[in-house]
CSV table of C-alpha atoms in Angstrom, one decimal:
chain,number,residue,atom,x,y,z
B,9,ARG,CA,0.0,0.1,0.4
B,10,GLN,CA,1.3,3.1,-0.9
B,11,ARG,CA,2.5,6.2,1.8
B,12,ARG,CA,1.3,9.1,1.7
B,13,ALA,CA,4.3,11.6,1.7
B,14,LEU,CA,4.4,13.9,4.9
B,15,PRO,CA,4.2,17.5,5.2
B,16,PRO,CA,7.7,19.9,5.3
B,17,SER,CA,6.7,20.8,9.0
B,18,ALA,CA,5.7,17.6,10.0
B,19,GLY,CA,8.8,16.3,12.2
B,20,ARG,CA,9.9,19.0,13.6
B,21,THR,CA,11.2,20.4,16.7
B,22,PRO,CA,11.0,23.8,17.5
B,23,ARG,CA,14.5,24.1,17.5
B,24,ASP,CA,14.6,23.6,13.5
B,25,ALA,CA,11.4,25.6,12.5
B,26,MET,CA,13.8,28.8,14.7
B,27,SER,CA,17.0,27.6,12.4
B,28,GLN,CA,15.6,28.0,9.4
B,29,ILE,CA,14.0,31.1,10.5
B,30,GLN,CA,17.1,32.8,11.2
B,31,ASN,CA,18.9,31.5,7.9
B,32,HIS,CA,16.0,33.0,5.7
B,33,GLU,CA,15.9,36.2,7.7
B,34,ALA,CA,16.9,39.4,6.0
B,35,LYS,CA,20.1,40.9,7.0
B,36,LEU,CA,21.3,43.6,8.3
B,37,ASN,CA,25.0,44.8,6.1
B,38,PRO,CA,28.4,43.9,6.4
B,39,VAL,CA,30.7,45.1,8.6
B,40,GLU,CA,33.2,47.3,6.6
B,41,ARG,CA,36.5,45.6,5.7
B,42,ASP,CA,39.2,47.3,8.1
B,43,GLU,CA,41.2,48.5,5.4
B,44,THR,CA,44.7,47.4,7.2
B,45,ILE,CA,44.4,44.2,6.7
B,46,ILE,CA,45.8,43.0,3.2
B,47,VAL,CA,44.0,40.6,1.7
B,48,GLU,CA,45.5,39.4,-1.4
B,49,ALA,CA,43.5,40.4,-5.0
B,50,PHE,CA,42.6,37.7,-7.5
B,51,GLY,CA,45.0,37.0,-11.1
B,52,ALA,CA,46.5,39.7,-12.2
B,53,ARG,CA,45.4,42.8,-10.1
B,54,LYS,CA,47.9,40.9,-7.6
B,55,CYS,CA,50.5,42.8,-7.4
B,56,PRO,CA,49.4,46.2,-9.1
B,57,LYS,CA,46.9,46.1,-6.0
B,58,LEU,CA,49.7,45.5,-3.2
B,59,VAL,CA,51.7,48.2,-4.8
B,60,GLU,CA,48.6,50.6,-5.0
B,61,GLN,CA,48.8,49.4,-1.9
B,62,VAL,CA,52.0,50.3,-0.8
B,63,GLN,CA,51.7,53.8,-2.3
B,64,SER,CA,48.6,54.3,0.6
B,65,GLU,CA,48.8,57.9,2.4
B,66,LYS,CA,47.8,56.3,5.8
B,67,LEU,CA,50.5,54.7,7.3
B,68,ALA,CA,48.8,51.4,9.3
B,69,VAL,CA,48.1,50.9,5.4
B,70,LYS,CA,51.8,51.6,3.8
B,71,ARG,CA,53.6,49.2,6.8
B,72,ASN,CA,51.7,46.6,6.2
B,73,ALA,CA,51.7,47.0,3.0
B,74,LEU,CA,55.2,46.2,3.0
B,75,SER,CA,55.3,44.1,5.6
B,76,VAL,CA,53.5,41.7,2.8
B,77,LEU,CA,55.7,43.1,0.5
B,78,CYS,CA,59.2,41.0,1.8
B,79,GLY,CA,57.0,37.9,2.4
B,80,GLU,CA,56.0,38.4,-1.5
B,81,PHE,CA,59.6,39.0,-2.7
B,82,SER,CA,60.3,35.2,-2.1
B,83,ASN,CA,58.6,34.3,-5.2
B,84,PRO,CA,60.4,35.3,-8.9
B,85,MET,CA,56.4,35.9,-10.1
B,86,SER,CA,55.7,38.3,-7.6
B,87,ILE,CA,59.1,40.6,-7.9
B,88,ARG,CA,58.1,40.6,-11.9
B,89,GLY,CA,54.9,41.7,-11.3
B,90,CYS,CA,55.5,44.1,-8.7
B,91,VAL,CA,58.6,45.5,-10.5
B,92,GLU,CA,55.4,46.0,-13.8
B,93,ALA,CA,53.8,48.1,-12.1
B,94,GLY,CA,56.6,50.4,-10.4
B,95,ILE,CA,57.1,49.4,-7.4
B,96,MET,CA,60.9,50.1,-7.6
B,97,GLN,CA,60.3,53.9,-7.8
B,98,VAL,CA,58.2,53.7,-4.4
B,99,LEU,CA,60.9,52.3,-2.7
B,100,CYS,CA,63.7,54.2,-3.7
B,101,ASP,CA,61.3,57.1,-2.6
B,102,TYR,CA,60.5,55.3,1.3
B,103,ILE,CA,64.6,54.6,1.7
B,104,ALA,CA,65.9,58.0,0.4
B,105,GLY,CA,63.1,59.9,2.4
B,106,ASP,CA,60.3,58.7,4.3
B,107,ALA,CA,60.2,60.3,7.8
B,108,ASP,CA,58.3,56.6,9.4
B,109,ASP,CA,61.7,54.6,10.4
B,110,LEU,CA,59.7,51.2,10.1
B,111,THR,CA,58.7,52.3,6.5
B,112,ARG,CA,62.4,52.5,5.6
B,113,GLU,CA,63.1,49.1,7.0
B,114,ARG,CA,60.9,47.6,5.8
B,115,ALA,CA,60.9,49.3,1.9
B,116,SER,CA,64.8,48.5,2.1
B,117,ARG,CA,64.0,45.2,3.2
B,118,ALA,CA,62.1,44.6,0.3
B,119,LEU,CA,65.2,46.1,-2.2
B,120,ALA,CA,67.6,43.8,-0.7
B,121,LEU,CA,64.9,40.4,-1.3
B,122,ALA,CA,64.3,42.3,-5.1
B,123,ALA,CA,68.3,42.7,-6.0
B,124,TRP,CA,68.7,38.4,-4.9
B,125,ASP,CA,66.6,38.2,-8.7
B,126,ALA,CA,67.1,38.5,-11.7
B,127,ASN,CA,64.5,41.1,-12.5
B,128,GLY,CA,64.9,43.0,-9.4
B,129,ARG,CA,68.8,43.7,-10.9
B,130,VAL,CA,67.7,44.5,-14.1
B,131,ALA,CA,64.6,46.6,-12.9
B,132,MET,CA,67.1,48.3,-9.6
B,133,LEU,CA,69.8,48.6,-13.4
B,134,ASP,CA,67.1,51.0,-15.3
B,135,GLU,CA,65.7,52.9,-12.6
B,136,GLY,CA,69.1,54.1,-11.3
B,137,VAL,CA,68.4,52.6,-8.4
B,138,ALA,CA,72.4,53.0,-6.6
B,139,ALA,CA,72.1,56.7,-7.1
B,140,LYS,CA,68.7,57.2,-5.6
B,141,VAL,CA,68.8,54.7,-2.4
B,142,MET,CA,73.0,56.3,-2.0
B,143,PRO,CA,71.1,58.4,0.9
B,144,ALA,CA,69.9,56.0,2.8
B,145,LEU,CA,74.2,55.4,3.6
B,146,ASP,CA,73.7,57.7,6.1
B,147,ASP,CA,70.6,56.8,6.8
B,148,ALA,CA,70.7,57.3,11.7
B,149,VAL,CA,68.8,53.5,11.9
B,150,VAL,CA,71.5,50.9,11.1
B,151,VAL,CA,68.7,48.2,10.1
B,152,VAL,CA,68.0,50.8,7.3
B,153,ARG,CA,72.1,51.2,6.1
B,154,ARG,CA,72.5,47.4,6.8
B,155,ASN,CA,69.4,46.6,4.1
B,156,VAL,CA,70.2,49.2,1.7
B,157,LEU,CA,73.9,47.8,1.8
B,158,GLU,CA,73.2,44.0,1.1
B,159,ALA,CA,70.9,45.1,-1.7
B,160,LEU,CA,73.8,46.6,-3.3
B,161,VAL,CA,75.9,44.0,-2.7
B,162,ASN,CA,73.3,41.3,-3.7
B,163,TYR,CA,72.7,43.5,-7.2
B,164,SER,CA,76.7,44.0,-7.9
B,165,CYS,CA,77.4,40.3,-7.7
B,166,ALA,CA,76.0,39.5,-11.3
B,167,THR,CA,77.8,41.8,-14.1
B,168,ILE,CA,80.1,44.5,-14.9
B,169,ARG,CA,77.2,46.4,-15.8
B,170,GLU,CA,75.7,46.4,-12.1
B,171,VAL,CA,79.0,47.0,-11.3
B,172,ARG,CA,80.0,50.2,-13.0
B,173,SER,CA,76.4,51.6,-11.9
B,174,ILE,CA,78.0,51.9,-8.4
B,175,VAL,CA,80.8,52.9,-9.3
B,176,GLY,CA,79.1,55.7,-11.5
B,177,ALA,CA,77.3,56.8,-9.0
B,178,GLY,CA,80.3,57.7,-6.3
B,179,TYR,CA,80.4,54.8,-4.1
B,180,PRO,CA,84.0,54.0,-3.6
B,181,THR,CA,85.1,56.8,-2.3
B,182,THR,CA,82.3,57.0,0.0
B,183,LEU,CA,82.6,53.4,1.1
B,184,VAL,CA,86.3,53.5,2.2
B,185,ALA,CA,85.0,56.7,4.7
B,186,LYS,CA,82.0,54.6,5.8
B,187,ALA,CA,84.6,51.1,6.5
B,188,ALA,CA,86.1,52.9,9.1
B,189,SER,CA,83.4,55.0,10.8
B,190,GLU,CA,80.5,51.8,10.8
B,191,VAL,CA,79.5,50.2,13.2
B,192,ASP,CA,80.8,46.3,12.8
B,193,GLU,CA,77.2,45.1,12.2
B,194,VAL,CA,77.6,46.7,8.5
B,195,GLN,CA,81.8,47.2,8.4
B,196,PRO,CA,81.2,43.8,6.7
B,197,LEU,CA,78.5,44.9,3.8
B,198,VAL,CA,80.6,47.7,3.8
B,199,LEU,CA,83.5,45.9,2.6
B,200,LYS,CA,81.8,43.9,0.1
B,201,LEU,CA,80.1,46.1,-2.0
B,202,LEU,CA,83.6,48.1,-1.7
B,203,TYR,CA,85.6,44.5,-3.5
B,204,ASN,CA,82.9,44.9,-6.1
B,205,CYS,CA,83.3,48.1,-6.7
B,206,ILE,CA,87.5,47.8,-7.5
B,207,LYS,CA,86.0,44.9,-9.3
B,208,ASP,CA,86.1,48.1,-12.1
B,209,GLU,CA,89.1,49.6,-13.1
B,210,THR,CA,87.8,53.6,-12.3
B,211,GLY,CA,85.9,52.0,-8.9
B,212,LEU,CA,90.1,50.2,-7.8
B,213,ALA,CA,91.6,54.1,-9.2
B,214,ASP,CA,88.5,56.1,-6.9
B,215,ALA,CA,89.1,53.3,-3.7
B,216,LEU,CA,93.2,53.4,-4.3
B,217,GLY,CA,93.0,58.0,-4.0
B,218,ALA,CA,91.2,57.1,-1.1
B,219,SER,CA,93.1,56.2,1.2
B,220,ALA,CA,91.8,51.8,1.0
B,221,VAL,CA,95.0,49.9,1.3
B,222,GLU,CA,95.7,52.3,4.7
B,223,THR,CA,91.4,51.5,6.2
B,224,CYS,CA,91.8,47.7,5.1
B,225,ILE,CA,95.1,47.6,7.0
B,226,SER,CA,93.4,49.6,10.3
B,227,LEU,CA,90.5,46.7,10.0
B,228,LEU,CA,92.8,43.3,10.4
B,229,ASP,CA,92.9,45.5,14.5
B,230,SER,CA,89.0,44.9,14.2
B,231,GLY,CA,87.4,42.4,17.1
B,232,SER,CA,84.7,41.6,15.2
B,233,THR,CA,86.2,38.0,13.1
B,234,GLU,CA,83.9,38.7,10.2
B,235,VAL,CA,85.5,42.8,9.5
B,236,ARG,CA,88.7,41.0,10.2
B,237,LYS,CA,88.1,38.0,6.9
B,238,GLU,CA,86.5,41.4,4.8
B,239,SER,CA,89.2,43.6,5.1
B,240,ALA,CA,92.2,41.2,4.5
B,241,THR,CA,90.2,39.8,1.1
B,242,THR,CA,89.2,43.3,0.4
B,243,LEU,CA,93.2,44.6,0.8
B,244,SER,CA,93.7,41.1,-1.1
B,245,PHE,CA,91.9,41.9,-4.0
B,246,LEU,CA,93.1,45.8,-3.8
B,247,CYS,CA,96.6,44.9,-3.9
B,248,PHE,CA,97.0,43.4,-7.5
B,249,ALA,CA,97.6,47.2,-8.0
B,250,GLU,CA,101.4,47.0,-7.7
B,251,MET,CA,100.1,51.3,-6.5
B,252,ALA,CA,98.7,49.5,-3.5
B,253,LYS,CA,101.5,46.6,-2.8
B,254,MET,CA,103.4,49.3,-2.1
B,255,ASN,CA,101.0,51.2,-0.3
B,256,ALA,CA,100.4,47.8,2.1
B,257,ILE,CA,103.9,47.3,2.7
B,258,GLN,CA,105.0,50.6,3.7
B,259,GLY,CA,101.7,51.0,5.5
B,260,GLY,CA,102.5,47.4,7.6
B,261,GLY,CA,100.5,45.4,6.4
B,262,VAL,CA,102.4,42.9,6.0
B,263,ALA,CA,103.6,42.7,10.1
B,264,LYS,CA,99.4,42.5,10.7
B,265,LEU,CA,98.8,40.3,7.8
B,266,SER,CA,101.7,37.8,9.2
B,267,SER,CA,99.7,37.9,12.6
B,268,LEU,CA,96.1,36.8,11.3
B,269,LEU,CA,97.9,34.0,9.7
B,270,THR,CA,97.3,32.4,13.5
B,271,ASP,CA,94.1,33.8,13.9
B,272,GLU,CA,91.1,31.3,16.0
B,273,ALA,CA,88.6,31.5,12.7
B,274,TRP,CA,89.6,29.5,9.3
B,275,GLU,CA,88.0,32.1,6.8
B,276,VAL,CA,89.8,34.6,8.5
B,277,ARG,CA,93.4,32.5,7.6
B,278,ALA,CA,92.6,31.3,4.7
B,279,ALA,CA,91.7,35.6,3.7
B,280,ALA,CA,94.8,36.6,5.4
B,281,ALA,CA,97.1,34.5,3.8
B,282,GLY,CA,95.5,35.0,-0.1
B,283,ALA,CA,96.5,38.9,0.9
B,284,LEU,CA,100.6,37.9,1.4
B,285,MET,CA,99.7,36.4,-1.5
B,286,ALA,CA,98.8,39.5,-3.6
B,287,VAL,CA,101.7,41.6,-1.8
B,288,THR,CA,105.0,39.1,-2.3
B,289,THR,CA,104.9,39.2,-5.9
B,290,THR,CA,107.2,42.0,-5.6
B,291,ASP,CA,110.6,42.3,-4.0
B,292,PRO,CA,109.9,44.3,-1.3
B,293,GLY,CA,107.1,41.9,-0.3
B,294,LYS,CA,109.1,39.0,-0.3
B,295,LYS,CA,112.2,40.7,2.2
B,296,ALA,CA,109.6,42.2,4.8
B,297,ILE,CA,107.6,38.7,4.9
B,298,VAL,CA,111.1,38.3,7.2
B,299,PRO,CA,111.2,40.7,9.8
B,300,ALA,CA,106.8,40.8,10.4
B,301,ASN,CA,107.5,37.1,11.5
B,302,GLY,CA,105.5,35.6,8.9
B,303,VAL,CA,107.2,32.5,7.7
B,304,GLU,CA,106.7,30.8,11.0
B,305,PRO,CA,102.9,30.8,10.5
B,306,LEU,CA,103.0,29.9,7.2
B,307,ILE,CA,104.7,26.8,7.5
B,308,ASN,CA,102.6,26.1,10.8
B,309,LEU,CA,99.2,26.3,8.3
B,310,LEU,CA,101.3,23.3,5.8
B,311,GLN,CA,99.7,21.5,8.4
B,312,ASP,CA,96.1,23.2,8.3
B,313,GLU,CA,92.5,21.5,8.1
B,314,GLN,CA,91.4,23.6,5.5
B,315,ARG,CA,91.6,22.8,1.9
B,316,LEU,CA,91.2,27.1,1.2
B,317,VAL,CA,93.8,28.1,3.5
B,318,LYS,CA,96.7,25.3,2.4
B,319,LEU,CA,96.0,26.1,-0.9
B,320,ASN,CA,96.8,30.2,-0.5
B,321,VAL,CA,100.1,29.3,2.0
B,322,LEU,CA,101.4,27.5,-1.0
B,323,LYS,CA,100.9,29.7,-3.2
B,324,THR,CA,102.7,32.4,-0.6
B,325,MET,CA,105.4,29.9,0.3
B,326,ALA,CA,106.0,30.1,-3.7
B,327,ASN,CA,106.8,32.9,-4.0
B,328,VAL,CA,108.4,34.5,-0.6
B,329,ALA,CA,110.7,31.2,-1.3
B,330,VAL,CA,112.8,33.4,-3.4
B,331,ASN,CA,114.1,35.6,-1.1
B,332,PRO,CA,117.1,33.7,0.5
B,333,ASP,CA,116.3,33.8,4.3
B,334,VAL,CA,113.2,32.5,3.2
B,335,ARG,CA,114.9,29.6,1.2
B,336,GLU,CA,116.8,28.5,4.2
B,337,GLN,CA,114.6,29.0,6.7
B,338,LEU,CA,112.3,26.9,4.7
B,339,LYS,CA,115.3,23.7,3.6
B,340,MET,CA,115.9,23.7,7.7
B,341,SER,CA,112.7,22.8,8.8
B,342,GLU,CA,111.6,19.5,9.4
B,343,SER,CA,108.3,19.3,8.0
B,344,VAL,CA,108.4,21.5,4.8
B,345,LEU,CA,109.5,19.4,2.8
B,346,PRO,CA,108.1,16.1,3.8
B,347,THR,CA,105.0,17.9,3.6
B,348,LEU,CA,105.0,19.2,0.7
B,349,SER,CA,105.9,15.5,-0.8
B,350,THR,CA,102.7,14.3,1.0
B,351,LEU,CA,100.4,17.2,-1.0
B,352,ILE,CA,102.4,16.4,-4.2
B,353,GLU,CA,101.5,12.2,-3.9
B,354,GLY,CA,98.1,13.1,-2.5
B,355,GLU,CA,94.7,12.9,-4.1
B,356,ASP,CA,93.9,16.7,-4.2
B,357,THR,CA,95.5,17.8,-8.0
B,358,LEU,CA,95.0,21.7,-6.9
B,359,LEU,CA,96.8,21.0,-3.8
B,360,ALA,CA,99.3,19.0,-5.5
B,361,LYS,CA,100.3,21.1,-8.2
B,362,HIS,CA,101.1,24.4,-6.4
B,363,ALA,CA,103.3,21.8,-3.3
B,364,THR,CA,105.5,21.4,-6.6
B,365,ILE,CA,105.4,25.0,-7.8
B,366,ALA,CA,106.7,25.4,-4.0
B,367,LYS,CA,108.6,22.6,-3.1
B,368,ALA,CA,111.0,23.0,-7.2
B,369,ALA,CA,111.7,27.1,-5.1
B,370,VAL,CA,112.3,26.1,-1.6
B,371,LEU,CA,115.0,23.5,-3.4
B,372,TRP,CA,116.2,25.8,-6.0
B,373,GLU,CA,120.0,27.2,-5.7
B,374,PRO,CA,121.7,29.6,-7.4
């Protein structure tokens, strides 16, 4: 027998009826969304909308949008989209002249992140960012200065075009002065950027004219391991220029570098040996190593566990062995020739090559 369907209200409790009324009642207008909460737009509007919010006249919106921008810049597609929407000029304006410290901090952080990306670096070159953010090197906030320098270091590591844009903006002279006066936290970045600048001939000339060699030598005594390493590394590169070699020798650089051969940090030992290698390509440098007491530390570093340290020591040893006094000291050592023979027979072909050259220099007879 066919059953009749129950009416819609049959079997429902009063609670069910009240729920249905609430679901279908006329609602009030929705509460207006908080403008300071940055919500991602859909599709192609995502990056343009974010750039618009970064330019908001409301400080809270601007700050929050910059924070979101920094997060988005971990995605290369977001960097590209924001670049196309004009973010570079906006960041430059904020970094160089905004009155709000947090705005400058976040804008400079976004620039540092953008400089890791190829699209970001191209945009920085096209917009002339290096010249526009130069005033930020004197910013009262350490974080801003650090971020800007990090951005420029990342930017100038790609090709010589970026380096020349920095040199053309007049950075080398300013960086030499900054290297001597900056706080320990920022000094390594100053030295790294100076290192990149001297890859260009004009940058090298400007740096040498601003007493870059003397500044680097003075920083070899720094209490910061990172500063000692970067100053020795930059000095090494500077000393590929003949004038810089003589400045380093006359300024007591050989003695200071020799003392760093016993530094606790292997990175500092490697950088110091590399700088000595550059300086001792000249006869005055070969002679200066003896009164600087640098021969014995070189001998000891043949046993160093770090490959780069040994490699730079072998190159320096081959240079200074031309000096008869040094050559005799190396010959008389109980460890030098056996260690060189061991390295020659080892599996590391690069160390073996330079150990062979060093051994030949030590055993040379007039």
